Tab-separated table of C-alpha atoms and ligand atoms in Angstrom:
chain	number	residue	atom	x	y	z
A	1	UNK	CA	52.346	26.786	52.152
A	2	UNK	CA	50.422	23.592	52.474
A	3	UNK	CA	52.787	20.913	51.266
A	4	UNK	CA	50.155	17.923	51.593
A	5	UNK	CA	48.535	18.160	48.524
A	6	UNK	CA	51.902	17.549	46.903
A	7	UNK	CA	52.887	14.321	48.605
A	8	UNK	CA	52.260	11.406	46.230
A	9	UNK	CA	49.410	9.441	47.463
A	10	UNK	CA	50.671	6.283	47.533
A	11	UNK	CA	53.871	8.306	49.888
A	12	UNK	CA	51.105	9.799	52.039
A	13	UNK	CA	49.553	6.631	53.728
A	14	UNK	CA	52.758	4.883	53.998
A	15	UNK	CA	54.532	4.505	57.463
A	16	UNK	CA	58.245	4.722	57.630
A	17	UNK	CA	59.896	1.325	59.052
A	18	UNK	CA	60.174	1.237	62.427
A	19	UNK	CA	63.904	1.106	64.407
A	20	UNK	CA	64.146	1.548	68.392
A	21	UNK	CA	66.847	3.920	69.724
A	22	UNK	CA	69.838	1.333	68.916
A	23	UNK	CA	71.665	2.607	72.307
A	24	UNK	CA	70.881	-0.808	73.965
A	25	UNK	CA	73.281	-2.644	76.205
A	26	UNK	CA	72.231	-6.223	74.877
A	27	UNK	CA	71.317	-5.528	71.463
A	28	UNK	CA	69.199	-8.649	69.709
A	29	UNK	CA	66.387	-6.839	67.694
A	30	UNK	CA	68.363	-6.430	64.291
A	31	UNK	CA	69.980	-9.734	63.697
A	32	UNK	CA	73.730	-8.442	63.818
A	33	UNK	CA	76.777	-10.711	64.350
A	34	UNK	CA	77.669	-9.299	67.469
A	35	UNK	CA	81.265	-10.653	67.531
A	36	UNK	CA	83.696	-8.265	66.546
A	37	UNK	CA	86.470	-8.450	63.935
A	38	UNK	CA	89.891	-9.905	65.038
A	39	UNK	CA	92.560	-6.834	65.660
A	40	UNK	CA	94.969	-7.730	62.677
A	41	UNK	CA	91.859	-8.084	60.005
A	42	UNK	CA	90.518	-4.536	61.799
A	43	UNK	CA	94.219	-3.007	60.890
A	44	UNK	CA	94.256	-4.130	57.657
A	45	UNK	CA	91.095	-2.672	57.195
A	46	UNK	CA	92.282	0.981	59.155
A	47	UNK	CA	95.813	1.086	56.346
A	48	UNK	CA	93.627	0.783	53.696
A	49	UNK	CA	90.879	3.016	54.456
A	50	UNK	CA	93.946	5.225	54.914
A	51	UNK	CA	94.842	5.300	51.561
A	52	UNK	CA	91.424	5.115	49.838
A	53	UNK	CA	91.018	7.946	47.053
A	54	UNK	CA	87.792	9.660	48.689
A	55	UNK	CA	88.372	12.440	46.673
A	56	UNK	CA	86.899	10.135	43.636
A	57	UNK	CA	84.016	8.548	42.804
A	58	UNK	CA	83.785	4.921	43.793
A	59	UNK	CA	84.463	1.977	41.503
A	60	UNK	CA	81.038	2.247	39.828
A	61	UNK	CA	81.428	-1.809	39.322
A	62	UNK	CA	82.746	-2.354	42.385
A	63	UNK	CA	85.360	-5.100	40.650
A	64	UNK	CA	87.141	-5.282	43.471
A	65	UNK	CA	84.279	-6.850	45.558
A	66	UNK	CA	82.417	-8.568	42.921
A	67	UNK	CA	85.816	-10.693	42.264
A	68	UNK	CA	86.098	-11.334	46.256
A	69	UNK	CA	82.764	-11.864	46.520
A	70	UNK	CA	82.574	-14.643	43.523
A	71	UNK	CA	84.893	-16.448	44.983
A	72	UNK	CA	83.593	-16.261	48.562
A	73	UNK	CA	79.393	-16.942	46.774
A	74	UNK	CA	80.751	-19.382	44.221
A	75	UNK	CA	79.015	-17.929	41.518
A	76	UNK	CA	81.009	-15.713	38.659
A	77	UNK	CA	81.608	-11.832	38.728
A	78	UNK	CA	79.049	-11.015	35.869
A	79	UNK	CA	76.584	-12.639	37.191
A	80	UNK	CA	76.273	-10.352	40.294
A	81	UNK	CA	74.698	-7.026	41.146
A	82	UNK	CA	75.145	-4.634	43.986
A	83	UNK	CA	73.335	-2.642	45.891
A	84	UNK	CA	73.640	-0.688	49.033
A	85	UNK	CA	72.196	-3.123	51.147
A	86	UNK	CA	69.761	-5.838	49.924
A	87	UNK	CA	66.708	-3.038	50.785
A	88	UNK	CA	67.895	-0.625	47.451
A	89	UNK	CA	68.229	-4.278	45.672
A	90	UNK	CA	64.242	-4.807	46.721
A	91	UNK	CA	63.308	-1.394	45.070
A	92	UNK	CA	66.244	-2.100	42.167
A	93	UNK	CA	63.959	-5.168	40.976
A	94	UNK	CA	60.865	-3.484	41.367
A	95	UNK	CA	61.650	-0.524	39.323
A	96	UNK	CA	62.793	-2.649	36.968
A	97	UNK	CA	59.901	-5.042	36.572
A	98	UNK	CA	56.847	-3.466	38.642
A	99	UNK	CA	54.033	-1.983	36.334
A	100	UNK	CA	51.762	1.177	36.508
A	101	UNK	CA	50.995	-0.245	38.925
A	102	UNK	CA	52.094	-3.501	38.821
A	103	UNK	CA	51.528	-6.204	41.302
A	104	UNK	CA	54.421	-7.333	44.264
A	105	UNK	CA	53.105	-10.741	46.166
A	106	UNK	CA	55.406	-12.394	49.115
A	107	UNK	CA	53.779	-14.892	51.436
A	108	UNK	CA	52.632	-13.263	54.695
A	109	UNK	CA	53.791	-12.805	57.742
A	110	UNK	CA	57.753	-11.418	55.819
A	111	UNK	CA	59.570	-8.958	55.872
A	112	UNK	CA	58.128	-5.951	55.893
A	113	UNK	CA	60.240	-3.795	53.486
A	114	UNK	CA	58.883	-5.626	50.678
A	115	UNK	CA	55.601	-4.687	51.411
A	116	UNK	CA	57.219	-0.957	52.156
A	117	UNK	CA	58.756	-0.098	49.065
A	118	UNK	CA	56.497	-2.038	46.808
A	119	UNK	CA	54.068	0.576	47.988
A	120	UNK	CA	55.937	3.900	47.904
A	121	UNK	CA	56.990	2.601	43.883
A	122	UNK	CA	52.875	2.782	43.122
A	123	UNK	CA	52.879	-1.008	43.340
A	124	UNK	CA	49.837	-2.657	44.130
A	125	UNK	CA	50.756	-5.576	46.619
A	126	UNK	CA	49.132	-8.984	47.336
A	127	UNK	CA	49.983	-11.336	50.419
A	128	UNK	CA	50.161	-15.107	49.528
A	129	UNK	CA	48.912	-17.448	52.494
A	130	UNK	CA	50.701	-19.516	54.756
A	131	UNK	CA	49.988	-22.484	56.626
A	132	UNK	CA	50.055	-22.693	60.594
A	133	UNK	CA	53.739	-23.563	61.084
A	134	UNK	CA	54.216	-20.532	58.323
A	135	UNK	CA	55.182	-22.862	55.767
A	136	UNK	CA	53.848	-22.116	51.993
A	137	UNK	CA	50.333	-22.322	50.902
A	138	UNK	CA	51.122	-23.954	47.619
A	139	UNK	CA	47.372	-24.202	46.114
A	140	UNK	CA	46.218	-21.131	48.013
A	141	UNK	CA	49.179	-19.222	46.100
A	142	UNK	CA	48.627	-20.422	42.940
A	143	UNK	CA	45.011	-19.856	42.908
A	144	UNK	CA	45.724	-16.096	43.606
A	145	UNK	CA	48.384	-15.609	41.522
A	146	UNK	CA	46.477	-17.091	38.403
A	147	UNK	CA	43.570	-14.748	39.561
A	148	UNK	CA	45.841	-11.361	39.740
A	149	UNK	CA	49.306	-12.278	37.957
A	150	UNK	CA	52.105	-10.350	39.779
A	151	UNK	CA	54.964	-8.989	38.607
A	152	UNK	CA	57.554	-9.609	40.793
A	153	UNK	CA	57.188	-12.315	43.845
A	154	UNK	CA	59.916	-12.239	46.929
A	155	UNK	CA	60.244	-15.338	49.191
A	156	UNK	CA	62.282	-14.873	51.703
A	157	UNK	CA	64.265	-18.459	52.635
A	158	UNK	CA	64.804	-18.907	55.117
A	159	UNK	CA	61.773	-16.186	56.168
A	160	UNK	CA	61.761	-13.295	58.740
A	161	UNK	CA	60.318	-13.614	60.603
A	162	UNK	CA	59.443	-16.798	61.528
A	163	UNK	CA	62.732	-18.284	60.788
A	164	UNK	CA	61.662	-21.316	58.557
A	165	UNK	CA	62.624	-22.733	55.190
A	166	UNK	CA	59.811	-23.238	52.628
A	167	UNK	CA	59.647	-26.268	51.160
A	168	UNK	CA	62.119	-26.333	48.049
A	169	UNK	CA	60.258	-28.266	45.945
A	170	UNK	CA	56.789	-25.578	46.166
A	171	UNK	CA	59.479	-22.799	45.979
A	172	UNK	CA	60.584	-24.449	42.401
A	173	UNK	CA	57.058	-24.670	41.567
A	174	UNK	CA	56.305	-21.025	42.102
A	175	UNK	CA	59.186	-20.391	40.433
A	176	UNK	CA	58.391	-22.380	37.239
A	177	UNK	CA	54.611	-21.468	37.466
A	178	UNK	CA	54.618	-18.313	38.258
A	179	UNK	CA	55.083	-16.309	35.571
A	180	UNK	CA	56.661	-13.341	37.326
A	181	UNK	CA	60.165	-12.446	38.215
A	182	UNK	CA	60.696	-14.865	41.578
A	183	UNK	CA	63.120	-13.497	43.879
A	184	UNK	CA	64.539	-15.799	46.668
A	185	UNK	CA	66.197	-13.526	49.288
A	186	UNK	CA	68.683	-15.651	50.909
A	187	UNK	CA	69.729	-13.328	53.561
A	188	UNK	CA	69.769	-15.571	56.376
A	189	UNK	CA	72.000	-18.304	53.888
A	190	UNK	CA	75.000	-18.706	56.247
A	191	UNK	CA	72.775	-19.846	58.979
A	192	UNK	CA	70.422	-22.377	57.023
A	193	UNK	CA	72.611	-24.119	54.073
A	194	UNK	CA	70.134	-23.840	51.453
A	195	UNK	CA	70.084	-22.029	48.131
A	196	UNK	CA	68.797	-21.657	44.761
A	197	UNK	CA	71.578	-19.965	43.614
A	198	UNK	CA	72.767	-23.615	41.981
A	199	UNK	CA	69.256	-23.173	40.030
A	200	UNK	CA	70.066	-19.947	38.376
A	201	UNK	CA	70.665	-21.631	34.915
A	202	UNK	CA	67.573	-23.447	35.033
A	203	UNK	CA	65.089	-20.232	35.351
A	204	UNK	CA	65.600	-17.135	33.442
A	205	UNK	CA	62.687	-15.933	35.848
A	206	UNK	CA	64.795	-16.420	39.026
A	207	UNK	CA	67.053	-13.920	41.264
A	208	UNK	CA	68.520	-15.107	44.215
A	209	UNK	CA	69.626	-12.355	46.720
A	210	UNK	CA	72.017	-12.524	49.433
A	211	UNK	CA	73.477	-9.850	51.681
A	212	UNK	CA	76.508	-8.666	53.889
A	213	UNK	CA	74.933	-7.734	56.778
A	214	UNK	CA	74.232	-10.507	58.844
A	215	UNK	CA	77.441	-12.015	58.559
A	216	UNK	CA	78.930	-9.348	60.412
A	217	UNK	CA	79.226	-6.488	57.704
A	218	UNK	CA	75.837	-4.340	59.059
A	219	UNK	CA	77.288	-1.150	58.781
A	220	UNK	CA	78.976	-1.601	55.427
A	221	UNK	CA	75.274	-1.947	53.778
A	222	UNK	CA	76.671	-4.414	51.006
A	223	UNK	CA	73.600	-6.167	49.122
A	224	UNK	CA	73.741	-9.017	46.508
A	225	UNK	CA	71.809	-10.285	43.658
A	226	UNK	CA	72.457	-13.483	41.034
A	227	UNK	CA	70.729	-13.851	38.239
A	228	UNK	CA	70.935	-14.046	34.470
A	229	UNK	CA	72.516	-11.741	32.353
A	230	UNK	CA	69.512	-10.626	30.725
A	231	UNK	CA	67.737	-9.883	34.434
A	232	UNK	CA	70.905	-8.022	35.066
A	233	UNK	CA	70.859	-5.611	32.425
A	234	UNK	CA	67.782	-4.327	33.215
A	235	UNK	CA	68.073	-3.873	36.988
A	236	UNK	CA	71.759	-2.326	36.061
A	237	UNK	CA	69.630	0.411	34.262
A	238	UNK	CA	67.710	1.527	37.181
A	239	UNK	CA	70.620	1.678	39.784
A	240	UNK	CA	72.018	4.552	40.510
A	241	UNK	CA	75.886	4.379	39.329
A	242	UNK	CA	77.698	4.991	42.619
A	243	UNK	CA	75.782	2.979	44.813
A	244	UNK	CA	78.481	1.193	46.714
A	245	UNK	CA	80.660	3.729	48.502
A	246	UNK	CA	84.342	3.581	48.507
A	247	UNK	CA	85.230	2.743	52.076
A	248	UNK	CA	82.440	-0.009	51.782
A	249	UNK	CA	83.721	-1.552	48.912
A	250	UNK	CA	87.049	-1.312	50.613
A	251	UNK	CA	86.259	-2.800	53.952
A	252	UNK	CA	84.111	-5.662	52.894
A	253	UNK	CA	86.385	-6.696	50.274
A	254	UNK	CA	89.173	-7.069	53.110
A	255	UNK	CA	87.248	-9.140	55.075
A	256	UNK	CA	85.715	-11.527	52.584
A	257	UNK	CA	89.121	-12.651	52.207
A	258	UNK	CA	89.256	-13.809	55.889
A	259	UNK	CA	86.620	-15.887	55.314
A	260	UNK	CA	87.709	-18.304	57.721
A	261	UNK	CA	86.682	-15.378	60.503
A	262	UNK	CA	83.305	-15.276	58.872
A	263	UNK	CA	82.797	-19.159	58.737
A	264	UNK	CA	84.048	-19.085	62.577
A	265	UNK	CA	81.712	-16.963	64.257
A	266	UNK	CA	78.895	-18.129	62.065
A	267	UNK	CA	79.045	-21.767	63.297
A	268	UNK	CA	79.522	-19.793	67.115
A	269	UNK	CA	75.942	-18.451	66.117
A	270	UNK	CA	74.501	-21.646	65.090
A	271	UNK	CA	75.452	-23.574	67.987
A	272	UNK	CA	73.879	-20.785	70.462
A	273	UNK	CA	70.787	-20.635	67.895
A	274	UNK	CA	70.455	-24.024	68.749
A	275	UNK	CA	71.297	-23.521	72.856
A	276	UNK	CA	68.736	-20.691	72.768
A	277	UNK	CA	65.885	-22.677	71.581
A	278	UNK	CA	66.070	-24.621	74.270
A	279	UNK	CA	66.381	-22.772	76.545
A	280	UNK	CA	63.480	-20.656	75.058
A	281	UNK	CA	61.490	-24.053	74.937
A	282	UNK	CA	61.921	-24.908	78.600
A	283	UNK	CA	60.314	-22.031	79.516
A	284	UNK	CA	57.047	-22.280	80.666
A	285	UNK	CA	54.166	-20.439	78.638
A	286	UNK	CA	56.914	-19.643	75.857
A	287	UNK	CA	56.388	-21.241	72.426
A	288	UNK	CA	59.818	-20.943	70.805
A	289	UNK	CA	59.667	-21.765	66.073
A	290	UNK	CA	62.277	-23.979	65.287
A	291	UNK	CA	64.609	-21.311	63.386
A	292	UNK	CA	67.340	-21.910	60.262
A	293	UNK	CA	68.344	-18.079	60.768
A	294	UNK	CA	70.761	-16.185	63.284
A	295	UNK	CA	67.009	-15.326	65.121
A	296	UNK	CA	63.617	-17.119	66.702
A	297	UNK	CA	60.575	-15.795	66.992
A	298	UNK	CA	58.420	-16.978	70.037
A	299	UNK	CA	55.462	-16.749	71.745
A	300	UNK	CA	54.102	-15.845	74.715
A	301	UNK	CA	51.104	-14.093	76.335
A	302	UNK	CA	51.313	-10.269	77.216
A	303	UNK	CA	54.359	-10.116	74.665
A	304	UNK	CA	54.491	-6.184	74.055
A	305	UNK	CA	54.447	-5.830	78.100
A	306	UNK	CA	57.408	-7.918	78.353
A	307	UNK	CA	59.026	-6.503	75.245
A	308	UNK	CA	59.057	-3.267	77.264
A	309	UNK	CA	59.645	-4.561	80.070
A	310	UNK	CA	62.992	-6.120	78.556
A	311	UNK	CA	63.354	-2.628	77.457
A	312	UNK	CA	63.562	-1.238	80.863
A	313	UNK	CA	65.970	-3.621	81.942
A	314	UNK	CA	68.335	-2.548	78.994
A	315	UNK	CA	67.976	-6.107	76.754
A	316	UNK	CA	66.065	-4.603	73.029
A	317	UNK	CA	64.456	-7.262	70.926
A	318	UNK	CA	61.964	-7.234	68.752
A	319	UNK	CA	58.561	-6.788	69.133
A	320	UNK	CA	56.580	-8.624	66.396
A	321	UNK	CA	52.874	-8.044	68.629
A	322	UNK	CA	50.167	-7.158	65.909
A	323	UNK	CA	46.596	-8.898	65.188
A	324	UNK	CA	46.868	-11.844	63.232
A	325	UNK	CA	49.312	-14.590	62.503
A	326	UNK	CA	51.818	-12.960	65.145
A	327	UNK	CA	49.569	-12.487	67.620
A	328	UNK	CA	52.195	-12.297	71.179
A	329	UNK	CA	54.865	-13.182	69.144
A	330	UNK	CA	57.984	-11.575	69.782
A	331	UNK	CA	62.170	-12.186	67.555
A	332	UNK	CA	65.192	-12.585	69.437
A	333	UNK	CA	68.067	-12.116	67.669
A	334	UNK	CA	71.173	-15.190	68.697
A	335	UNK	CA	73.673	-13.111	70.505
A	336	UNK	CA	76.983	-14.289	72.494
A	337	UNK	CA	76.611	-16.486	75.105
A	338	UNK	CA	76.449	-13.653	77.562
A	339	UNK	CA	74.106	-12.045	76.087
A	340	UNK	CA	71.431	-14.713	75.345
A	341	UNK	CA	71.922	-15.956	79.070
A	342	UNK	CA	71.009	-12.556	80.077
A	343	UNK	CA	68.011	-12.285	78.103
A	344	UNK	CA	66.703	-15.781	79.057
A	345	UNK	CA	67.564	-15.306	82.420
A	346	UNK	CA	65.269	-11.727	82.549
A	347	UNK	CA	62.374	-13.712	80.439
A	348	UNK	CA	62.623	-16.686	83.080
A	349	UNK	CA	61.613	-14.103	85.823
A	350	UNK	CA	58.642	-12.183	83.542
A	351	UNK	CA	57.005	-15.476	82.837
A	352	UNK	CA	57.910	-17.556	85.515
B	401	PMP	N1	65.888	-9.519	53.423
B	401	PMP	C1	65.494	-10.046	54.584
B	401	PMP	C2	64.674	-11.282	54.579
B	401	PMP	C3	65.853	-9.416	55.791
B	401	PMP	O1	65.428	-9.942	56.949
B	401	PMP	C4	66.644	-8.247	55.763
B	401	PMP	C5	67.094	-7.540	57.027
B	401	PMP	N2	66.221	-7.484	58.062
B	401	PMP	C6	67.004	-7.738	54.523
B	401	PMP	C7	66.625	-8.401	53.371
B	401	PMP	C8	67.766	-6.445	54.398
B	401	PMP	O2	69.094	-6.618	54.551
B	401	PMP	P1	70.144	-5.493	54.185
B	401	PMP	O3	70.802	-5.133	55.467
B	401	PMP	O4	71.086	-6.139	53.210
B	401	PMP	O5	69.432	-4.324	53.560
């Protein structure tokens, strides 16, 4: 039987997102932590995995983490939403306030998942413009957005993946102008400082998302959302009750507690971000973005050759190559120092 003509159209023309084999040695393409957890905090972790009941359900509120997690965010316990990594809280929202279709906008170049699942929900989506140093388009934004009124608008801050902050002050704007349900996706918080999140009170409209996984939790897929109440209850009804698994729930709750460990290896990363752009910037015919993330994006001519070629010497970034605005432009994910001498050290000799 021909299964084609049952595939939902919108299912049909979509491409699944992209991830290389992940056997790398030097691993930068995903923007992990790649510092491990001390052994004591990895024991604790091992004893009470041990006695987790597997045999139930999870915690369908996950109280245990919410509580560890409002104290480690700063913002209370019912004010925050789960999801198994911030991706299902992307779809969460737009289930919630997409239309038939309704209309997703993000400024362009982001990331891509917005664009991704916007699409496979029947969502129509609209890219806002950008300036040249990828900073927000405030009138060119506006404009469209009067002309086509979206539902739901995601600014990433800082943005992947050019690694910038948008200005706060047009971010406020959009948030108070818009109309539509503004989420700010703080995933890359820890690195740049900034958040809304201090703003929730002052716009019903606004949802500010965090997540686990680049503060060294990847493979716990542990997503976050703030917002009001009301936004709340209506996402809650669209998530799927026993989203957070148990050992997940378990592990990160453990290790929000040592969040002196986080806070440690999170300046570690900052101060090689910072190493790393120079050295990136030193290099001749390699235009390195000033980055508030654990991640640059640079450019440099014949980048997909020496993406692959970085390949072949066992060192997997990311290859952002594609007409347009990232035209040669490749992300590097901040690794140790090892690591990020290695890759430099390779790039020196392919562009040298
Ligand atoms: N938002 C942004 C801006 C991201 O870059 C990423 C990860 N690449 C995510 C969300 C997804 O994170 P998670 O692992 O929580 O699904």
């Amino acid at each position: 039987m021909d299964i084609r003509p049952l595939i939902r159209k919108e299912v049909a023309v979509l491409k699944a997102y992209e991830i290389e084999d992940v056997s790398a040695r030097v691993k930068l393409d995903a923007m992990e932590n790649p510092y491990a957890l001390p052994e004591d905090v990895r024991k604790e972790i091992a004893f009470a995995i041990a006695d987790a009941p597997v045999n139930l359900y999870p915690d369908p509120q996950a109280k245990g983490l919410k509580a560890a997690l409002s104290e480690y965010i700063g913002v209370p316990a019912d004010r925050l939403l789960l999801g198994n990594g911030s991706d299902e809280l992307i779809g969460l929202v737009i289930s919630a306030f997409g239309g038939s279709p309704g209309l997703i906008a993000y400024p362009a170049p982001t990331f891509s998942m917005y664009g991704i699942i916007a699409r496979s929900l029947g969502q129509e989506t609209m890219e806002l413009p950008t300036t040249d140093d990828f900073g927000l388009d405030f009138d060119g934004s506006l404009k469209m957005m009067m002309d086509r009124r979206p539902k739901v608008i995601f600014i990433a801050n800082p943005n992947n993946p050019t690694g910038n902050l948008f200005d706060r002050d047009k971010v406020r704007r959009l948030i108070k102008g818009s109309g539509a349900v503004v989420v700010v996706d703080e995933a890359y918080y820890s690195f740049s400082g900034e958040t809304f999140i201090n703003e929730l009170d002052e716009h019903p409209n606004l949802i500010v998302m965090r997540t686990l996984s680049k503060i060294g939790m990847a493979g716990l897929r542990v997503g976050i959302m703030a917002a009001s109440r009301e936004i709340l209850t209506e996402v809650n009804k669209v998530r799927l009750p026993y989203n957070l698994n148990t050992l997940s729930q378990t592990a990160a709750t453990i290790i929000l507690k040592h969040g002196e460990v986080i806070d440690c290896q999170v300046k570690l990363i900052v101060k090689e971000r910072e190493k790393l752009f120079a050295s990136l910037s030193a290099l001749d015919g390699v235009t390195a973005y000033p980055s508030k993330t654990n991640f640059i994006l640079f450019r440099v001519s014949g980048a997909s050759r020496i993406f692959e070629a970085l390949k072949d010497k066992g060192i997997l970034i990311r290859n952002m190559d594609s007409p347009g605005r990232l035209a040669n432009c490749l992300r590097v994910t901040v690794g140790t120092p090892e690591q990020n001498a290695e890759f430099v050290a390779e790039l020196k000799k392919m562009t040298g």
